[in-house]
Amino acid sequence: MDKLRITGGRRLEGAVEISGAKNAALPIMCAALLSDEPLVLERVPRLMDVATMAKLLGRMGVEVDAGGNGVELRARRIADPTAPYDLVKTMRASVLVLGPLLARCGRAKVSLPGGCAIGARPVDQHVKGLQAMGAEITVDHGYMHAEAKRLRGARIVMDLVTVTGTENLMMAAALAEGTTVLENAAREPEVVDLARCLAAMGARIEGAGTDVIRIEGVGSLSGARHRVMPDRIETGTYLAAAAAAGGKVKATGAAPESLDATLEKLREAGAILRVSQDEIEIEAEGRPKPVNVRTAPYPGFATDMQAQFMALATIARGTALITETIFENRFMHALELQRLGANISIHGNSALVRGVERLQAATVMATDLRASASLVIAALVAEGTTQIERIYHLDRGYEAIEKKLSGLGARVERVK
Ligand code: EPZ
């Protein structure tokens, strides 16, 4: 397994080009199942998860052509509406094929995703919503078996805010008979990007980005061309790295309006931010101020930025309280950060982080995607050379990370 070796103590200077958003690209690739015409996608990030999704769709009979930084998909017909365990266990987002398969061919066999490092992550809201639309779903030997002659529009009140739950139901509703109203829907920008792509395919959707989304079912959807939105979490990660290491970094090709909560917290940490239409420049000197964060559904502070801000807090001039309200076990990075000398105490879903002068390099292990990002940030400020193991977690969500970090002056090398 690959490792990253990072020598800390250097400022970050320069520009970093932001890639397309992983969490927009994945549902949008599944939208290709809804039409027999080509869906041409631009600014698709070159990531492990995107490759896994391409493989999964390919196995179903979707033609997938991943060229430069685009992907063309065409589901002329669906030979096998199955998402097998061996792929689903490596990427939970595979559950996003369930709604489109039911809408397109009336049946689907999707492995239950199982838990993951950050929590149980059930899919009961996906199932409940599809059942409300007339699907028969049974669970047998670890698989969901779903059938639906024709999905009917329904009014669905989600018990909790779920991003992929909202996306699955929005895609199913696009081809259902009649109107579907999703209440308590997720408002994440990636939901809005998916809605834009569906609309380009001929879907009738109103309210994406608010907590009530109305979808008027249509008979069929056409192909489309769609440019995936920039990745707001990748953007926030590089900005947090600059706030921790100090320096002057410009994120280009970004969507500043999609990460307001993160920008606000970076200002609170003492960084100077200059924001234009598609660029964010950050300037930071010395140790950051301590910043309390509490994760929440969008537009609140993103849970996917929590680990990165914990890394920032480890060297802050004071004590910070970090509260995780979305997932029940998303503090795995704290244990690894402690190996680097961080002073963190966990109390339930809160972590108290007392800033220290310097972190000390050590060998640490990545446990999940964003935990890995927090270890990278900590390694950039630790004294000495830190080795991060199991970085396949990083490769799932960060395109060419060592190239982008080296481009900012960091001393990073990938060890096979
Ligand atoms: C999406 O996951 C993202 N993944 C996650 O990003 C992100 O952390 C999460 O949203 C929250 O913003 C993709 O978009 C591919 P949820 P998702 O359903 O949709 C519970 C990353 O780092 N829940 O919004 O799976 C669930 O257990 C990944 O890129 C139910 O109880 O998250 C969690 O506690 C990690 N029942 C909470 O809701 C359900 O049916 C939010 O989960 C669905 C969810």
Short mmCIF file of C-alpha atoms and ligand atoms in Angstrom, two decimals:
data_model
loop_
_atom_site.label_atom_id
_atom_site.label_comp_id
_atom_site.label_asym_id
_atom_site.label_seq_id
_atom_site.Cartn_x
_atom_site.Cartn_y
_atom_site.Cartn_z
CA MET A 1 0.00 0.00 0.00
CA ASP A 2 1.21 3.51 -0.85
CA LYS A 3 2.44 5.89 1.83
CA LEU A 4 2.93 9.66 1.86
CA ARG A 5 6.07 11.18 3.39
CA ILE A 6 5.67 14.84 4.35
CA THR A 7 8.39 17.05 5.85
CA GLY A 8 6.73 19.81 7.86
CA GLY A 9 7.67 23.37 8.73
CA ARG A 10 7.38 25.05 5.33
CA ARG A 11 5.00 27.86 4.36
CA LEU A 12 2.61 27.22 1.44
CA GLU A 13 2.82 29.65 -1.50
CA GLY A 14 1.19 29.65 -4.91
CA ALA A 15 -2.01 28.64 -6.69
CA VAL A 16 -3.93 25.35 -6.68
CA GLU A 17 -6.52 24.45 -9.34
CA ILE A 18 -9.66 22.95 -7.77
CA SER A 19 -11.01 19.73 -9.32
CA GLY A 20 -14.64 18.78 -9.93
CA ALA A 21 -16.63 17.78 -6.85
CA LYS A 22 -16.52 14.04 -6.03
CA ASN A 23 -19.89 14.24 -4.26
CA ALA A 24 -21.53 15.86 -7.27
CA ALA A 25 -19.87 13.65 -9.91
CA LEU A 26 -20.95 10.38 -8.25
CA PRO A 27 -24.75 10.99 -8.22
CA ILE A 28 -24.55 12.69 -11.63
CA MET A 29 -22.87 9.61 -13.15
CA CYS A 30 -25.80 7.55 -11.80
CA ALA A 31 -28.23 9.94 -13.55
CA ALA A 32 -26.97 8.46 -16.85
CA LEU A 33 -29.06 5.38 -16.01
CA LEU A 34 -32.22 7.49 -16.46
CA SER A 35 -31.79 7.94 -20.22
CA ASP A 36 -30.74 5.85 -23.25
CA GLU A 37 -28.95 8.87 -24.71
CA PRO A 38 -25.37 10.02 -23.95
CA LEU A 39 -24.59 12.04 -20.84
CA VAL A 40 -21.39 14.02 -21.43
CA LEU A 41 -19.70 15.24 -18.23
CA GLU A 42 -16.88 17.78 -17.90
CA ARG A 43 -14.56 18.51 -14.96
CA VAL A 44 -15.01 15.00 -13.54
CA PRO A 45 -12.25 14.48 -10.94
CA ARG A 46 -9.81 11.61 -11.58
CA LEU A 47 -10.42 9.74 -8.31
CA MET A 48 -10.67 6.14 -7.13
CA ASP A 49 -14.38 6.59 -6.31
CA VAL A 50 -15.12 7.85 -9.83
CA ALA A 51 -13.30 4.84 -11.29
CA THR A 52 -15.28 2.54 -9.00
CA MET A 53 -18.57 4.14 -10.07
CA ALA A 54 -17.55 3.79 -13.74
CA LYS A 55 -16.82 0.09 -13.13
CA LEU A 56 -20.15 -0.42 -11.35
CA LEU A 57 -22.14 1.24 -14.15
CA GLY A 58 -20.11 -0.61 -16.77
CA ARG A 59 -21.04 -3.96 -15.20
CA MET A 60 -24.72 -2.99 -15.60
CA GLY A 61 -24.21 -2.47 -19.32
CA VAL A 62 -23.65 1.29 -19.35
CA GLU A 63 -21.06 2.39 -21.93
CA VAL A 64 -18.52 4.51 -20.07
CA ASP A 65 -15.76 6.42 -21.84
CA ALA A 66 -13.45 8.25 -19.44
CA GLY A 67 -11.33 10.52 -21.67
CA GLY A 68 -9.30 13.60 -20.59
CA ASN A 69 -11.03 15.23 -17.65
CA GLY A 70 -14.44 14.26 -18.93
CA VAL A 71 -16.58 11.16 -18.87
CA GLU A 72 -19.20 10.14 -21.43
CA LEU A 73 -21.84 7.63 -20.29
CA ARG A 74 -24.58 5.96 -22.29
CA ALA A 75 -27.11 3.51 -20.88
CA ARG A 76 -28.64 2.30 -24.16
CA ARG A 77 -30.08 -0.63 -22.24
CA ILE A 78 -29.46 -2.02 -18.77
CA ALA A 79 -28.34 -5.62 -18.98
CA ASP A 80 -28.02 -6.30 -15.25
CA PRO A 81 -29.51 -3.90 -12.63
CA THR A 82 -27.25 -5.21 -9.86
CA ALA A 83 -24.79 -3.42 -7.54
CA PRO A 84 -22.65 -6.26 -6.13
CA TYR A 85 -21.19 -6.38 -2.62
CA ASP A 86 -17.58 -6.36 -3.79
CA LEU A 87 -18.04 -2.86 -5.24
CA VAL A 88 -20.61 -1.47 -2.79
CA LYS A 89 -18.42 -2.35 0.21
CA THR A 90 -15.65 -0.11 -1.18
CA MET A 91 -17.94 2.81 -1.96
CA ARG A 92 -21.19 3.54 -0.16
CA ALA A 93 -22.24 6.00 -2.84
CA SER A 94 -23.06 2.91 -4.97
CA VAL A 95 -26.48 3.03 -3.27
CA LEU A 96 -27.19 5.97 -5.63
CA VAL A 97 -27.98 3.51 -8.45
CA LEU A 98 -31.08 2.27 -6.60
CA GLY A 99 -33.46 5.12 -7.46
CA PRO A 100 -32.40 5.47 -11.11
CA LEU A 101 -32.56 1.69 -11.75
CA LEU A 102 -36.08 1.49 -10.30
CA ALA A 103 -37.16 4.48 -12.37
CA ARG A 104 -35.58 3.20 -15.61
CA CYS A 105 -36.17 -0.56 -15.52
CA GLY A 106 -38.47 -1.22 -12.59
CA ARG A 107 -36.11 -3.47 -10.69
CA ALA A 108 -32.77 -3.40 -8.85
CA LYS A 109 -30.61 -5.64 -6.69
CA VAL A 110 -28.28 -3.53 -4.56
CA SER A 111 -26.00 -4.81 -1.83
CA LEU A 112 -26.58 -3.22 1.57
CA PRO A 113 -23.60 -0.89 2.03
CA GLY A 114 -22.78 -2.09 5.53
CA GLY A 115 -21.15 0.22 8.03
CA CYS A 116 -18.00 2.22 7.52
CA ALA A 117 -15.30 3.78 9.66
CA ILE A 118 -17.31 6.91 10.48
CA GLY A 119 -20.60 5.30 11.45
CA ALA A 120 -23.47 2.89 10.81
CA ARG A 121 -24.77 4.98 7.89
CA PRO A 122 -28.04 3.12 7.25
CA VAL A 123 -30.12 3.73 4.11
CA ASP A 124 -33.56 3.50 5.70
CA GLN A 125 -34.59 6.93 4.37
CA HIS A 126 -33.75 5.90 0.81
CA VAL A 127 -35.90 2.75 1.22
CA LYS A 128 -38.77 4.54 2.97
CA GLY A 129 -39.00 7.16 0.22
CA LEU A 130 -38.91 4.63 -2.62
CA GLN A 131 -41.57 2.53 -0.89
CA ALA A 132 -43.73 5.65 -0.63
CA MET A 133 -43.37 5.90 -4.42
CA GLY A 134 -44.67 2.34 -4.80
CA ALA A 135 -41.49 0.26 -4.78
CA GLU A 136 -41.51 -3.18 -3.13
CA ILE A 137 -38.19 -3.56 -1.34
CA THR A 138 -37.13 -6.67 0.57
CA VAL A 139 -33.77 -7.42 2.15
CA ASP A 140 -32.35 -10.87 1.65
CA HIS A 141 -28.82 -12.19 2.20
CA GLY A 142 -27.36 -8.69 2.47
CA TYR A 143 -29.02 -7.41 -0.67
CA MET A 144 -31.94 -5.04 -1.24
CA HIS A 145 -34.29 -6.51 -3.86
CA ALA A 146 -36.45 -3.72 -5.29
CA GLU A 147 -39.31 -3.84 -7.78
CA ALA A 148 -41.71 -1.22 -9.10
CA LYS A 149 -44.03 -1.48 -12.12
CA ARG A 150 -44.09 2.31 -12.44
CA LEU A 151 -43.04 4.65 -9.60
CA ARG A 152 -45.77 7.07 -8.54
CA GLY A 153 -45.18 10.60 -7.27
CA ALA A 154 -45.58 10.97 -3.49
CA ARG A 155 -45.18 13.51 -0.73
CA ILE A 156 -42.22 12.34 1.36
CA VAL A 157 -41.13 13.90 4.64
CA MET A 158 -37.57 12.75 5.34
CA ASP A 159 -37.02 11.89 9.03
CA LEU A 160 -33.55 13.46 8.86
CA VAL A 161 -31.47 15.37 6.36
CA THR A 162 -29.69 12.91 4.09
CA VAL A 163 -27.66 14.01 1.07
CA THR A 164 -27.64 10.80 -0.98
CA GLY A 165 -31.15 9.98 0.28
CA THR A 166 -32.38 13.25 -1.26
CA GLU A 167 -30.42 12.56 -4.45
CA ASN A 168 -31.70 8.98 -4.81
CA LEU A 169 -35.33 10.07 -4.43
CA MET A 170 -34.93 13.08 -6.73
CA MET A 171 -33.62 10.80 -9.51
CA ALA A 172 -36.37 8.22 -8.94
CA ALA A 173 -39.04 10.94 -8.98
CA ALA A 174 -37.79 12.39 -12.28
CA LEU A 175 -39.43 9.50 -14.21
CA ALA A 176 -42.27 8.71 -11.78
CA GLU A 177 -45.98 9.13 -12.62
CA GLY A 178 -47.09 12.49 -11.20
CA THR A 179 -45.53 14.89 -8.73
CA THR A 180 -43.17 14.13 -5.84
CA VAL A 181 -42.52 16.54 -2.99
CA LEU A 182 -39.44 15.92 -0.83
CA GLU A 183 -39.70 17.72 2.53
CA ASN A 184 -36.77 18.14 4.92
CA ALA A 185 -34.58 17.64 1.83
CA ALA A 186 -30.80 18.16 1.91
CA ARG A 187 -29.72 21.60 0.67
CA GLU A 188 -26.09 20.74 -0.18
CA PRO A 189 -24.67 22.38 -3.36
CA GLU A 190 -24.06 18.88 -4.78
CA VAL A 191 -27.84 18.26 -4.65
CA VAL A 192 -28.31 21.48 -6.62
CA ASP A 193 -25.66 20.43 -9.17
CA LEU A 194 -27.44 17.10 -9.68
CA ALA A 195 -30.77 18.93 -10.11
CA ARG A 196 -29.15 21.18 -12.74
CA CYS A 197 -27.92 18.13 -14.66
CA LEU A 198 -31.33 16.41 -14.43
CA ALA A 199 -33.03 19.60 -15.67
CA ALA A 200 -30.64 19.66 -18.65
CA MET A 201 -31.86 16.11 -19.36
CA GLY A 202 -35.48 17.34 -19.35
CA ALA A 203 -36.48 16.73 -15.71
CA ARG A 204 -38.88 19.18 -14.07
CA ILE A 205 -37.45 20.08 -10.63
CA GLU A 206 -38.10 23.09 -8.41
CA GLY A 207 -36.67 24.02 -5.04
CA ALA A 208 -33.30 22.23 -5.18
CA GLY A 209 -31.11 23.94 -2.58
CA THR A 210 -34.07 24.48 -0.26
CA ASP A 211 -35.59 21.91 2.11
CA VAL A 212 -38.64 21.37 -0.12
CA ILE A 213 -38.01 19.95 -3.60
CA ARG A 214 -40.86 19.40 -6.09
CA ILE A 215 -40.31 16.99 -8.98
CA GLU A 216 -42.83 16.66 -11.82
CA GLY A 217 -42.33 13.17 -13.33
CA VAL A 218 -41.83 13.03 -17.13
CA GLY A 219 -42.11 10.12 -19.58
CA SER A 220 -38.44 10.00 -20.52
CA LEU A 221 -35.20 11.95 -20.22
CA SER A 222 -32.75 12.88 -22.97
CA GLY A 223 -28.97 13.04 -22.92
CA ALA A 224 -27.17 16.23 -21.88
CA ARG A 225 -23.81 17.88 -21.39
CA HIS A 226 -22.95 18.98 -17.84
CA ARG A 227 -19.91 20.57 -16.19
CA VAL A 228 -19.49 19.29 -12.63
CA MET A 229 -19.25 21.97 -9.92
CA PRO A 230 -15.89 22.56 -8.17
CA ASP A 231 -15.18 20.51 -5.05
CA ARG A 232 -15.92 22.71 -2.01
CA ILE A 233 -14.34 20.21 0.42
CA GLU A 234 -11.11 19.98 -1.57
CA THR A 235 -11.10 23.81 -1.62
CA GLY A 236 -11.64 24.01 2.15
CA THR A 237 -8.93 21.43 2.73
CA TYR A 238 -6.23 23.40 0.90
CA LEU A 239 -7.31 26.65 2.58
CA ALA A 240 -7.17 24.99 6.01
CA ALA A 241 -3.71 23.66 5.16
CA ALA A 242 -2.54 27.20 4.35
CA ALA A 243 -4.09 28.53 7.57
CA ALA A 244 -2.17 25.88 9.54
CA ALA A 245 1.20 26.04 7.75
CA GLY A 246 1.11 29.77 7.11
CA GLY A 247 1.68 31.35 3.69
CA LYS A 248 -0.31 32.71 0.77
CA VAL A 249 -2.40 30.34 -1.36
CA LYS A 250 -4.91 30.98 -4.13
CA ALA A 251 -7.55 28.35 -4.93
CA THR A 252 -8.56 28.82 -8.59
CA GLY A 253 -11.62 27.45 -10.41
CA ALA A 254 -13.46 27.40 -7.07
CA ALA A 255 -17.08 28.15 -6.07
CA PRO A 256 -16.66 30.46 -3.04
CA GLU A 257 -20.41 30.69 -2.42
CA SER A 258 -20.51 26.94 -1.66
CA LEU A 259 -18.27 27.08 1.41
CA ASP A 260 -19.30 30.25 3.29
CA ALA A 261 -19.29 28.53 6.70
CA THR A 262 -15.71 27.33 6.17
CA LEU A 263 -14.53 30.76 4.99
CA GLU A 264 -16.12 32.37 8.05
CA LYS A 265 -14.27 29.97 10.37
CA LEU A 266 -10.96 30.59 8.59
CA ARG A 267 -11.41 34.33 9.17
CA GLU A 268 -12.16 33.59 12.83
CA ALA A 269 -8.85 31.68 12.93
CA GLY A 270 -7.14 34.91 11.93
CA ALA A 271 -6.57 34.28 8.21
CA ILE A 272 -7.04 37.02 5.61
CA LEU A 273 -9.31 35.94 2.73
CA ARG A 274 -9.77 37.66 -0.62
CA VAL A 275 -12.71 36.19 -2.55
CA SER A 276 -13.59 36.79 -6.20
CA GLN A 277 -16.11 35.05 -8.47
CA ASP A 278 -14.17 31.81 -8.87
CA GLU A 279 -11.04 32.31 -6.76
CA ILE A 280 -10.24 32.40 -3.05
CA GLU A 281 -6.91 33.69 -1.80
CA ILE A 282 -5.88 33.05 1.79
CA GLU A 283 -3.02 34.66 3.70
CA ALA A 284 -1.99 33.43 7.16
CA GLU A 285 0.96 33.99 9.45
CA GLY A 286 1.93 32.24 12.69
CA ARG A 287 -0.25 30.05 14.87
CA PRO A 288 -4.00 30.31 14.19
CA LYS A 289 -6.52 31.47 16.77
CA PRO A 290 -8.62 28.66 18.31
CA VAL A 291 -11.97 28.22 16.51
CA ASN A 292 -14.97 26.29 17.85
CA VAL A 293 -16.90 24.33 15.21
CA ARG A 294 -20.18 22.42 15.30
CA THR A 295 -21.03 20.41 12.20
CA ALA A 296 -24.49 20.72 10.65
CA PRO A 297 -26.27 20.07 7.36
CA TYR A 298 -25.64 22.72 4.66
CA PRO A 299 -25.42 25.70 4.92
CA GLY A 300 -23.98 24.90 8.35
CA PHE A 301 -20.35 23.91 8.90
CA ALA A 302 -19.67 20.78 6.79
CA THR A 303 -18.98 17.53 8.62
CA ASP A 304 -16.51 16.82 5.79
CA MET A 305 -14.43 19.77 7.02
CA GLN A 306 -14.43 18.78 10.72
CA ALA A 307 -11.27 16.65 10.65
CA GLN A 308 -9.34 19.34 8.78
CA PHE A 309 -10.32 21.97 11.39
CA MET A 310 -9.33 19.63 14.20
CA ALA A 311 -5.84 19.50 12.67
CA LEU A 312 -5.81 23.30 12.51
CA ALA A 313 -6.89 23.47 16.18
CA THR A 314 -4.00 21.25 17.35
CA ILE A 315 -1.53 24.12 16.93
CA ALA A 316 -3.88 27.03 17.72
CA ARG A 317 -3.06 29.64 20.39
CA GLY A 318 -5.69 28.35 22.83
CA THR A 319 -8.43 25.76 23.26
CA ALA A 320 -11.10 24.84 20.69
CA LEU A 321 -14.30 22.78 21.04
CA ILE A 322 -15.21 20.63 18.05
CA THR A 323 -18.66 19.01 17.97
CA GLU A 324 -19.71 16.41 15.38
CA THR A 325 -23.50 16.17 15.04
CA ILE A 326 -23.85 14.21 11.76
CA PHE A 327 -21.89 10.96 12.22
CA GLU A 328 -21.51 9.00 15.43
CA ASN A 329 -17.87 8.03 15.05
CA ARG A 330 -16.03 10.69 13.12
CA PHE A 331 -13.13 11.36 15.51
CA MET A 332 -10.78 8.56 14.37
CA HIS A 333 -8.28 11.21 13.26
CA ALA A 334 -8.00 12.47 16.87
CA LEU A 335 -6.21 9.27 17.92
CA GLU A 336 -3.71 9.64 15.09
CA LEU A 337 -3.23 13.38 15.72
CA GLN A 338 -2.36 12.53 19.34
CA ARG A 339 0.53 10.42 18.00
CA LEU A 340 1.86 13.65 16.49
CA GLY A 341 1.71 15.34 19.91
CA ALA A 342 -1.76 16.91 19.76
CA ASN A 343 -3.59 17.47 23.05
CA ILE A 344 -7.17 16.29 22.40
CA SER A 345 -9.75 14.91 24.80
CA ILE A 346 -12.95 13.35 23.48
CA HIS A 347 -16.24 13.64 25.39
CA GLY A 348 -19.06 11.94 23.45
CA ASN A 349 -19.51 13.81 20.19
CA SER A 350 -17.27 16.69 21.26
CA ALA A 351 -13.50 17.02 21.18
CA LEU A 352 -11.63 19.54 23.32
CA VAL A 353 -8.40 20.53 21.53
CA ARG A 354 -5.73 22.41 23.49
CA GLY A 355 -3.33 24.01 21.00
CA VAL A 356 0.36 23.14 21.34
CA GLU A 357 3.42 25.05 20.10
CA ARG A 358 4.64 22.37 17.71
CA LEU A 359 3.63 18.88 16.57
CA GLN A 360 6.28 16.17 16.27
CA ALA A 361 6.52 13.98 13.15
CA ALA A 362 5.60 10.31 13.52
CA THR A 363 4.19 7.42 11.48
CA VAL A 364 0.40 7.59 11.38
CA MET A 365 -2.40 5.69 9.65
CA ALA A 366 -5.28 7.04 7.59
CA THR A 367 -8.67 5.58 8.55
CA ASP A 368 -11.15 7.40 6.29
CA LEU A 369 -11.09 10.03 3.59
CA ARG A 370 -11.26 13.25 5.58
CA ALA A 371 -9.27 11.84 8.52
CA SER A 372 -6.45 11.35 6.00
CA ALA A 373 -6.73 14.99 4.98
CA SER A 374 -6.38 16.08 8.61
CA LEU A 375 -3.20 14.00 8.96
CA VAL A 376 -1.78 15.68 5.84
CA ILE A 377 -2.45 19.11 7.35
CA ALA A 378 -0.88 18.08 10.68
CA ALA A 379 2.15 16.64 8.88
CA LEU A 380 2.67 19.95 7.06
CA VAL A 381 3.18 21.69 10.41
CA ALA A 382 4.91 18.88 12.36
CA GLU A 383 8.65 19.04 13.00
CA GLY A 384 10.37 16.37 10.92
CA THR A 385 9.13 13.88 8.34
CA THR A 386 5.75 12.25 8.94
CA GLN A 387 4.79 9.04 7.17
CA ILE A 388 1.06 8.54 6.50
CA GLU A 389 0.06 4.95 5.76
CA ARG A 390 -3.03 3.54 3.95
CA ILE A 391 -3.37 6.63 1.77
CA TYR A 392 -5.76 4.84 -0.59
CA HIS A 393 -8.32 6.64 1.58
CA LEU A 394 -6.89 9.96 0.35
CA ASP A 395 -6.88 8.83 -3.29
CA ARG A 396 -10.65 8.33 -3.07
CA GLY A 397 -11.31 12.03 -2.71
CA TYR A 398 -8.23 14.13 -3.53
CA GLU A 399 -7.02 14.29 -7.12
CA ALA A 400 -3.20 14.37 -7.48
CA ILE A 401 -2.74 15.55 -3.89
CA GLU A 402 1.06 15.25 -3.76
CA LYS A 403 1.37 17.16 -7.07
CA LYS A 404 -0.93 19.94 -5.86
CA LEU A 405 0.80 20.20 -2.46
CA SER A 406 4.29 20.15 -4.02
CA GLY A 407 3.08 22.91 -6.34
CA LEU A 408 2.46 24.97 -3.19
CA GLY A 409 6.00 24.35 -1.94
CA ALA A 410 5.30 21.47 0.44
CA ARG A 411 7.84 18.63 0.70
CA VAL A 412 5.69 15.61 -0.12
CA GLU A 413 6.58 12.30 -1.72
CA ARG A 414 4.53 9.18 -2.41
CA VAL A 415 6.27 5.96 -1.43
CA LYS A 416 5.04 2.84 -3.23
C1 EPZ B 1 -22.91 12.32 1.92
O1 EPZ B 1 -22.96 11.04 2.52
C2 EPZ B 1 -21.47 12.50 1.48
N1 EPZ B 1 -21.15 11.46 0.48
C3 EPZ B 1 -20.55 12.39 2.69
O2 EPZ B 1 -19.23 12.64 2.24
C4 EPZ B 1 -20.93 13.47 3.70
O3 EPZ B 1 -20.13 13.33 4.84
C5 EPZ B 1 -22.42 13.32 4.07
O4 EPZ B 1 -23.23 13.36 2.88
C6 EPZ B 1 -22.90 14.41 5.00
O5 EPZ B 1 -22.71 15.67 4.39
C7 EPZ B 1 -21.60 11.61 -0.78
O6 EPZ B 1 -22.28 12.58 -1.12
C8 EPZ B 1 -21.22 10.54 -1.76
P1 EPZ B 1 -26.13 11.39 4.79
P2 EPZ B 1 -24.38 10.40 2.87
O7 EPZ B 1 -27.09 10.41 4.21
O8 EPZ B 1 -25.42 10.86 1.92
C9 EPZ B 1 -27.85 9.22 8.62
C10 EPZ B 1 -16.98 12.28 1.99
O9 EPZ B 1 -16.13 12.49 2.83
N2 EPZ B 1 -28.73 8.51 7.66
O10 EPZ B 1 -26.36 12.85 4.56
O11 EPZ B 1 -24.17 8.93 3.06
C11 EPZ B 1 -26.39 8.87 8.42
O12 EPZ B 1 -26.07 7.71 9.16
C12 EPZ B 1 -18.27 11.60 2.38
O13 EPZ B 1 -16.92 12.65 0.78
C13 EPZ B 1 -29.71 7.64 8.18
O14 EPZ B 1 -29.82 7.45 9.40
O15 EPZ B 1 -24.67 11.05 4.29
C14 EPZ B 1 -25.67 10.08 8.94
O16 EPZ B 1 -25.57 9.98 10.34
C15 EPZ B 1 -18.15 11.01 3.75
N3 EPZ B 1 -30.53 7.01 7.31
C16 EPZ B 1 -26.62 11.23 8.59
O17 EPZ B 1 -27.90 10.63 8.34
C17 EPZ B 1 -30.44 7.20 5.95
O18 EPZ B 1 -31.26 6.59 5.19
C18 EPZ B 1 -26.23 12.00 7.34
O19 EPZ B 1 -25.99 11.05 6.35
C19 EPZ B 1 -29.46 8.08 5.46
C20 EPZ B 1 -28.62 8.72 6.32
#
